mmCIF file of C-alpha atoms in Angstrom:
data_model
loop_
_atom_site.group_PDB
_atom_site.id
_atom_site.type_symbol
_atom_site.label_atom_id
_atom_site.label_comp_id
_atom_site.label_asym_id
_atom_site.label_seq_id
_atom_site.Cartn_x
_atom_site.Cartn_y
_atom_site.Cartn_z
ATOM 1 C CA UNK A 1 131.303 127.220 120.726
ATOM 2 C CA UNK A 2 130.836 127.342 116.986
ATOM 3 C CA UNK A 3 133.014 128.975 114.744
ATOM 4 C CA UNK A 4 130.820 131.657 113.625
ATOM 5 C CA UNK A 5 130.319 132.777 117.559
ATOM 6 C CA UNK A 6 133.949 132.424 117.998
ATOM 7 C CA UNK A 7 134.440 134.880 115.147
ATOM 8 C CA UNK A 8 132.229 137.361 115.990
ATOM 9 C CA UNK A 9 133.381 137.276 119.572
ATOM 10 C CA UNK A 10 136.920 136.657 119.489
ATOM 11 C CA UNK A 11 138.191 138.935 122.333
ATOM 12 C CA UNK A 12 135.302 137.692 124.506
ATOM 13 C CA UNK A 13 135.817 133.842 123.498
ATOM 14 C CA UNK A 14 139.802 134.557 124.243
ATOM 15 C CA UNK A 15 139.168 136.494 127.694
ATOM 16 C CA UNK A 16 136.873 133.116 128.634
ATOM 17 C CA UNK A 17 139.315 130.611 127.422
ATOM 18 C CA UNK A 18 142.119 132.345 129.656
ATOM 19 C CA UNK A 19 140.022 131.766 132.710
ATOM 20 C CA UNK A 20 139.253 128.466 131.284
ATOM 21 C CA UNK A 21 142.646 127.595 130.599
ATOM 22 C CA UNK A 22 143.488 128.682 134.805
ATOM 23 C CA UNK A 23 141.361 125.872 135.830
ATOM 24 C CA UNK A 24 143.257 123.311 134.347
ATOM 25 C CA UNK A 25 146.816 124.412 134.881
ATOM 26 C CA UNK A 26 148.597 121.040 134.386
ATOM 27 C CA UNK A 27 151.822 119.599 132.190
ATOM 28 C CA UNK A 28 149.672 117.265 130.086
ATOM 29 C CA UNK A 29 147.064 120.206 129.887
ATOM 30 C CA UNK A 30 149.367 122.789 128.237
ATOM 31 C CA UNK A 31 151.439 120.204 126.097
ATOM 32 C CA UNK A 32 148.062 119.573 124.255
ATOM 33 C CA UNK A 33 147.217 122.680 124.434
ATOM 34 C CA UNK A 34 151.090 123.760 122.617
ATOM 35 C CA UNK A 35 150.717 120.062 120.625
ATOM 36 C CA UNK A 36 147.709 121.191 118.795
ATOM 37 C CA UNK A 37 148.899 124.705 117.735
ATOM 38 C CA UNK A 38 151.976 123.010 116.614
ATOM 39 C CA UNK A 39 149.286 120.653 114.391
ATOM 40 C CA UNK A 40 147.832 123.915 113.084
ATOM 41 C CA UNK A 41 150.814 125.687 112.115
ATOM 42 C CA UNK A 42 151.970 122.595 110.690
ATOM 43 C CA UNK A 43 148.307 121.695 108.940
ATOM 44 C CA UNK A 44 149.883 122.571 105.126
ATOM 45 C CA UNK A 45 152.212 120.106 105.741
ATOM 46 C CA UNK A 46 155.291 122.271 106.783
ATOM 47 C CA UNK A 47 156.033 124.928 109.557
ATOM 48 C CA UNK A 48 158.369 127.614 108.097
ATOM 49 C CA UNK A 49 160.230 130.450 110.107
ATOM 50 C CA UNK A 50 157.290 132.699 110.017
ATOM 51 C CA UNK A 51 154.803 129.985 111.240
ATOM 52 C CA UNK A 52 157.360 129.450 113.818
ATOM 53 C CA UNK A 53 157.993 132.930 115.030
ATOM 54 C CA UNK A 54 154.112 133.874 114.541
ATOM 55 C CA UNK A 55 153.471 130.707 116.647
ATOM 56 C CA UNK A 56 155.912 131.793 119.259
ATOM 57 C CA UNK A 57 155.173 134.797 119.622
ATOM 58 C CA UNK A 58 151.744 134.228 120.468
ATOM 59 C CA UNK A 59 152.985 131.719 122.901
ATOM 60 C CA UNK A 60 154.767 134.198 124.582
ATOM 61 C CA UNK A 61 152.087 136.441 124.886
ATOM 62 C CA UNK A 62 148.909 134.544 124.893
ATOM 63 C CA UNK A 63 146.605 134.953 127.648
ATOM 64 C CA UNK A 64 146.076 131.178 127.425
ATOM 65 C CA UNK A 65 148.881 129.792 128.093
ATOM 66 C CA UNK A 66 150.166 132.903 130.286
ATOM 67 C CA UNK A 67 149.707 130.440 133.217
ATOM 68 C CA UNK A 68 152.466 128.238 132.465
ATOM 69 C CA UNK A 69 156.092 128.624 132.095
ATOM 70 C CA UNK A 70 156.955 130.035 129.023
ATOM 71 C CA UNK A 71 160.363 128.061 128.808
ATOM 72 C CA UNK A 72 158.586 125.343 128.860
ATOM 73 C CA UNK A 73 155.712 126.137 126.453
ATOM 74 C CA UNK A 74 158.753 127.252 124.196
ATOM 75 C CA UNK A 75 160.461 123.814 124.848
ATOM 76 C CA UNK A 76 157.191 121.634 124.439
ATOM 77 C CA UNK A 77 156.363 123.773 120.945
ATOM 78 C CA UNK A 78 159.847 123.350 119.517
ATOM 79 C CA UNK A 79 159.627 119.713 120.071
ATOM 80 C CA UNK A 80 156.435 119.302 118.263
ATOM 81 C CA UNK A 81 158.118 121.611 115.141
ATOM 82 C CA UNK A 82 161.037 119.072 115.347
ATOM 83 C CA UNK A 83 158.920 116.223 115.186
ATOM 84 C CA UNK A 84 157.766 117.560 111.762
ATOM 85 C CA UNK A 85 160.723 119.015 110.276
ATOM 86 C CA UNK A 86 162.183 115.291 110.881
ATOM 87 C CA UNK A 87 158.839 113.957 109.161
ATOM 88 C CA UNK A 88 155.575 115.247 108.705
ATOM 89 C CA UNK A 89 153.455 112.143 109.667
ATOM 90 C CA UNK A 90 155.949 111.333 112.418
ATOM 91 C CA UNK A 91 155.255 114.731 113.838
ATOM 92 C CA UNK A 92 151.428 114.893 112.957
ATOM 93 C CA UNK A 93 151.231 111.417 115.498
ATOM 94 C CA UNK A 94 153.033 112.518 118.133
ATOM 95 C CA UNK A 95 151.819 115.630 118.277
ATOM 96 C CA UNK A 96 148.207 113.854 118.305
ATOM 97 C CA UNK A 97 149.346 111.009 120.436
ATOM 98 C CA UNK A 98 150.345 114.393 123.174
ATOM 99 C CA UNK A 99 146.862 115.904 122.425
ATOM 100 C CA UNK A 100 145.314 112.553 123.215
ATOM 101 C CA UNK A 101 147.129 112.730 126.701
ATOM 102 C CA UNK A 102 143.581 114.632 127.758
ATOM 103 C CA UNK A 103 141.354 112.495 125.738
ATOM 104 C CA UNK A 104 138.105 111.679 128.322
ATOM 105 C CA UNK A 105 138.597 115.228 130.172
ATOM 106 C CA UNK A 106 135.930 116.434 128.319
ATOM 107 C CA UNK A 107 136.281 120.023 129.863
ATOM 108 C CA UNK A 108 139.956 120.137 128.852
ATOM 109 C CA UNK A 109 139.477 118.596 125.827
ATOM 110 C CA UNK A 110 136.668 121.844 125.175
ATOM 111 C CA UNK A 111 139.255 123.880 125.497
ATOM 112 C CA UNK A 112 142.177 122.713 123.370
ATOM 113 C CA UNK A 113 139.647 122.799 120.813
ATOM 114 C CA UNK A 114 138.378 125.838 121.249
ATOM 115 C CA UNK A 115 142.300 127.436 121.921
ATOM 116 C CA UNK A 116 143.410 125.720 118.412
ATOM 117 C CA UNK A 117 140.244 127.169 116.241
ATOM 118 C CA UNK A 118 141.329 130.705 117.835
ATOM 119 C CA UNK A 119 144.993 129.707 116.531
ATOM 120 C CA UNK A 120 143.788 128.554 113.283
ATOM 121 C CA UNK A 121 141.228 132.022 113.200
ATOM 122 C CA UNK A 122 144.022 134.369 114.731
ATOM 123 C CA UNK A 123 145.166 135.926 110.955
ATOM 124 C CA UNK A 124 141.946 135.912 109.438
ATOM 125 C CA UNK A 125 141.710 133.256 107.513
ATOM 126 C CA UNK A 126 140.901 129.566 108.928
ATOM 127 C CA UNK A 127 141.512 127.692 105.797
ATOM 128 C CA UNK A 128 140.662 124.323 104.870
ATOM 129 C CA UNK A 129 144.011 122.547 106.148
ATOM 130 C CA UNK A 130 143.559 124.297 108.909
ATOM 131 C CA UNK A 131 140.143 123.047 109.416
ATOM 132 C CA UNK A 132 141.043 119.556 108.764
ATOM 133 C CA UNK A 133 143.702 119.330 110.989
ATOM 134 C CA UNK A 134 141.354 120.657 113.935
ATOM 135 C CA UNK A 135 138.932 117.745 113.047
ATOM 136 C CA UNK A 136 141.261 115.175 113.724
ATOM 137 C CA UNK A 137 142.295 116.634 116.761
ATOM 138 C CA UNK A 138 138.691 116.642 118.243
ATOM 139 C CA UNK A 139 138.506 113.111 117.176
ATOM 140 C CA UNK A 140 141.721 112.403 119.040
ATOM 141 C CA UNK A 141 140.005 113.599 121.941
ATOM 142 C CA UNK A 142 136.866 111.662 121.283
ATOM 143 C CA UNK A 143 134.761 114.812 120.142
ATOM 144 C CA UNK A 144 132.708 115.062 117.277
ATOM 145 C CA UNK A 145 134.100 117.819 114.921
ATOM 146 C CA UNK A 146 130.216 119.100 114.242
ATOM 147 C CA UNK A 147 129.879 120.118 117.808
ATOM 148 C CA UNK A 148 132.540 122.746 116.597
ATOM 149 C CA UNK A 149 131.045 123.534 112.977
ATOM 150 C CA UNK A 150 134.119 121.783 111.832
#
């Protein structure tokens, strides 16, 4: 579950996350799960078009999510952009408060983290922000950020 293994086995880590992410096929599940790739897009403290398209785009396609229904990954994502287009901090809390919704389903809350460090990894570079913003996600969901080499 550490970074390093997740970089050197990203299509493996992704191929076990999509089964992962099957078990727990739920509307609280995937709006933490869209909630905290909003948070990463977002983590230099605004989401512009690319973010947005990049980010949807791998919605659409991602075998995580794949389970759900895109509208309303697309509608739960969009949301979370408003949120911080309106205001950043207003948007980084709900976002997190939506995250939290799984906080003490320690098998979900795995997996978010593990989906958004794959986000945060998926062009290359997992910088800093990036980083930081996944750390306060696994403290939202009462994880300690080390366990993830955060």
């Amino acid at each position: 579950m550490a970074l390093n293994w997740l970089k050197e086995n990203i299509t493996k880590a992704r191929e076990n996350l999509a089964v992962e992410v099957a078990k727990f096929k739920n509307r609280d599940f995937m709006e933490a799960v869209v909630s905290g790739c909003a948070l990463v897009a977002a983590a230099d403290g605004t989401v512009d078009a690319s973010e947005k398209q990049k980010m949807a785009a791998f919605l659409e396609r991602s075998d995580e999510l794949k389970h759900f229904d895109i509208r309303q990954v697309i509608e739960v994502f969009n949301k979370a952009v408003g949120d911080f287009e309106f205001d950043h901090e207003i948007g980084k809390a709900n976002a997190l408060q939506t995250v939290g919704k799984v906080r003490g389903k320690e098998d979900q809350a795995r997996v978010i983290v593990r989906v958004v460090c794959a986000i945060g990894a998926a062009d290359g570079d997992f910088d800093d922000n990036e980083k930081a913003m996944v750390r306060d996600i696994t403290r939202e969901l009462g994880l300690k950020p080390e366990e993830f080499d955060l």
